[in-house]
Amino acid sequence: MSAPLQTQACRLLGCDLPIVLAGMGGVARSELVGAVTLVGGFGFLGMAGEPAARIEREVAAVRAVTPRPFGVNLIPAATRPALLDEEVSACIALGVHAVMLFWTLDEKVVARFRDAGILVACQVGSRVEAQAAQQAGAGILVAQGVEAGGHVRGSLPLAKLLREVVPSSEVPVLAAGGIVDGRDLAAVLEAGAQGAVVGSAFLASPESFAHPYYKQRIVEAGAEDTVITDVFHIGWPIAAKMRVLRNSTTDRDRREAFQVPPVPIGMDDGQPVYRFSTAAPLRSTTGDLEAMALYAGKGVGRIDALMPAAARVEAMAAEAQAILAAKDRCRGSAAG
Ligand SMILES: Cc1cc2nc3c(=O)[nH]c(=O)nc-3n(C[C@H](O)[C@H](O)[C@H](O)COP(=O)(O)O)c2cc1C
């Protein structure tokens, strides 16, 4: 079943299917990465801001589940330099197959990974960023449309961004933002992408480390329930746009986010979670979960139930393959 969907990006990543789990901080840990990777997709561990010990633990846990390659996601711009150095060194020492980097381009980090023989994927939001990432040595680009859940780099809808990035790229381009099912996957493959990067839809799986309350909110949300906001900024060095579910915090006066001293509204891993923090509610989080950053892409309206990650990978692949095969038959009969 998998061969017709295999792309050059799959060959670089070492996976069978062009379905990539986004490296979601806190949420995409070993259980989810293992589940996606085991059935032929490719998973990125969301390790931004995590110490080397956690990266080592999570990489070992995935390796205990599957011998297939997988990757690690880091966000250099949101990580203290000493911690970033520790993370990069850990990934290199562990010999991870690939890394996905996001937000501003850190050429030195790209070069360190490249020199170590590690495939670098850079998630970008514009053609200019795509070109800079390629020049720095990215082996894969991820074009992130404005439909994406979490931090959103650019302002273009995915279809338009692909039209800008695909023709000018010499390396494979993956598509991210609002991709939920096989129809979406078929559409981005037809638009010239070599695979889909999926976040929110995999968040709504038993294997994700998101809090059950958060998963339920994703399942219940409608297409119009996400907003783009910069109020969730505590934990990042700069205020940055992100797409989240509208909630009691996004409804507050925006000035409060930047003018009032941080107010704790919960706890995670022994640390306070503040209102306006970038931390999303995880299995380990307690407190006012409704008021936290509920990252979600625009596809939420079509995520109607929790689905095991493997089942979602298989359903996406089967549906995309059927759609593309039917289109091929149509083209064949029109030509004949
Ligand atoms: C809960 C959540 C956390 C995210 N965390 C990260 C992250 O740590 N690093 C990163 O590069 N992207 C992160 N993203 C963005 C994803 O890389 C990707 O662009 C996005 O999930 C694609 O859109 P979708 O959620 O509609 O599938 C996150 C997205 C979500 C939903």
mmCIF file with all atom_site columns, N, CA, C and O in Angstrom, residues 3 47 79 89 96 126 139 262 288 333:
data_model
loop_
_atom_site.group_PDB
_atom_site.id
_atom_site.type_symbol
_atom_site.label_atom_id
_atom_site.label_alt_id
_atom_site.label_comp_id
_atom_site.label_asym_id
_atom_site.label_entity_id
_atom_site.label_seq_id
_atom_site.pdbx_PDB_ins_code
_atom_site.Cartn_x
_atom_site.Cartn_y
_atom_site.Cartn_z
_atom_site.occupancy
_atom_site.B_iso_or_equiv
_atom_site.pdbx_formal_charge
_atom_site.auth_seq_id
_atom_site.auth_comp_id
_atom_site.auth_asym_id
_atom_site.auth_atom_id
_atom_site.pdbx_PDB_model_num
ATOM 1  N N  . ALA A 1 3   ? 3.983  2.027  -1.166  1.00 0.00 ? 3   ALA A N  1
ATOM 2  C CA . ALA A 1 3   ? 4.927  2.445  -2.199  1.00 0.00 ? 3   ALA A CA 1
ATOM 3  C C  . ALA A 1 3   ? 4.460  3.626  -3.044  1.00 0.00 ? 3   ALA A C  1
ATOM 4  O O  . ALA A 1 3   ? 5.241  4.558  -3.247  1.00 0.00 ? 3   ALA A O  1
ATOM 5  N N  . MET A 1 47  ? 11.089 18.622 21.697  1.00 0.00 ? 47  MET A N  1
ATOM 6  C CA . MET A 1 47  ? 12.047 18.738 22.807  1.00 0.00 ? 47  MET A CA 1
ATOM 7  C C  . MET A 1 47  ? 12.523 20.168 23.031  1.00 0.00 ? 47  MET A C  1
ATOM 8  O O  . MET A 1 47  ? 13.518 20.383 23.741  1.00 0.00 ? 47  MET A O  1
ATOM 9  N N  . THR A 1 79  ? 15.281 29.263 23.237  1.00 0.00 ? 79  THR A N  1
ATOM 10 C CA . THR A 1 79  ? 16.045 28.456 24.198  1.00 0.00 ? 79  THR A CA 1
ATOM 11 C C  . THR A 1 79  ? 17.295 29.215 24.641  1.00 0.00 ? 79  THR A C  1
ATOM 12 O O  . THR A 1 79  ? 18.009 29.769 23.802  1.00 0.00 ? 79  THR A O  1
ATOM 13 N N  . SER A 1 89  ? 24.203 19.183 21.452  1.00 0.00 ? 89  SER A N  1
ATOM 14 C CA . SER A 1 89  ? 25.231 18.167 21.740  1.00 0.00 ? 89  SER A CA 1
ATOM 15 C C  . SER A 1 89  ? 24.587 16.822 22.014  1.00 0.00 ? 89  SER A C  1
ATOM 16 O O  . SER A 1 89  ? 25.080 15.773 21.563  1.00 0.00 ? 89  SER A O  1
ATOM 17 N N  . VAL A 1 96  ? 20.762 11.146 16.353  1.00 0.00 ? 96  VAL A N  1
ATOM 18 C CA . VAL A 1 96  ? 19.380 11.152 15.845  1.00 0.00 ? 96  VAL A CA 1
ATOM 19 C C  . VAL A 1 96  ? 19.421 11.297 14.327  1.00 0.00 ? 96  VAL A C  1
ATOM 20 O O  . VAL A 1 96  ? 20.356 11.875 13.767  1.00 0.00 ? 96  VAL A O  1
ATOM 21 N N  . SER A 1 126 ? 7.681  31.666 4.786   1.00 0.00 ? 126 SER A N  1
ATOM 22 C CA . SER A 1 126 ? 7.693  32.507 3.583   1.00 0.00 ? 126 SER A CA 1
ATOM 23 C C  . SER A 1 126 ? 8.764  31.999 2.620   1.00 0.00 ? 126 SER A C  1
ATOM 24 O O  . SER A 1 126 ? 9.639  31.218 3.008   1.00 0.00 ? 126 SER A O  1
ATOM 25 N N  . GLY A 1 139 ? 18.081 20.344 4.559   1.00 0.00 ? 139 GLY A N  1
ATOM 26 C CA . GLY A 1 139 ? 17.891 19.278 3.577   1.00 0.00 ? 139 GLY A CA 1
ATOM 27 C C  . GLY A 1 139 ? 16.431 19.054 3.249   1.00 0.00 ? 139 GLY A C  1
ATOM 28 O O  . GLY A 1 139 ? 16.087 18.376 2.279   1.00 0.00 ? 139 GLY A O  1
ATOM 29 N N  . PRO A 1 262 ? 3.115  38.416 36.443  1.00 0.00 ? 262 PRO A N  1
ATOM 30 C CA . PRO A 1 262 ? 2.585  37.066 36.188  1.00 0.00 ? 262 PRO A CA 1
ATOM 31 C C  . PRO A 1 262 ? 1.779  36.495 37.360  1.00 0.00 ? 262 PRO A C  1
ATOM 32 O O  . PRO A 1 262 ? 2.190  36.611 38.511  1.00 0.00 ? 262 PRO A O  1
ATOM 33 N N  . ASP A 1 288 ? -6.017 25.737 36.411  1.00 0.00 ? 288 ASP A N  1
ATOM 34 C CA . ASP A 1 288 ? -7.076 26.286 35.554  1.00 0.00 ? 288 ASP A CA 1
ATOM 35 C C  . ASP A 1 288 ? -6.747 25.976 34.082  1.00 0.00 ? 288 ASP A C  1
ATOM 36 O O  . ASP A 1 288 ? -6.277 26.837 33.342  1.00 0.00 ? 288 ASP A O  1
ATOM 37 N N  . SER A 1 333 ? -8.052 8.216  -18.574 1.00 0.00 ? 333 SER A N  1
ATOM 38 C CA . SER A 1 333 ? -9.145 8.020  -19.533 1.00 0.00 ? 333 SER A CA 1
ATOM 39 C C  . SER A 1 333 ? -9.347 9.278  -20.377 1.00 0.00 ? 333 SER A C  1
ATOM 40 O O  . SER A 1 333 ? -9.693 9.197  -21.548 1.00 0.00 ? 333 SER A O  1
#
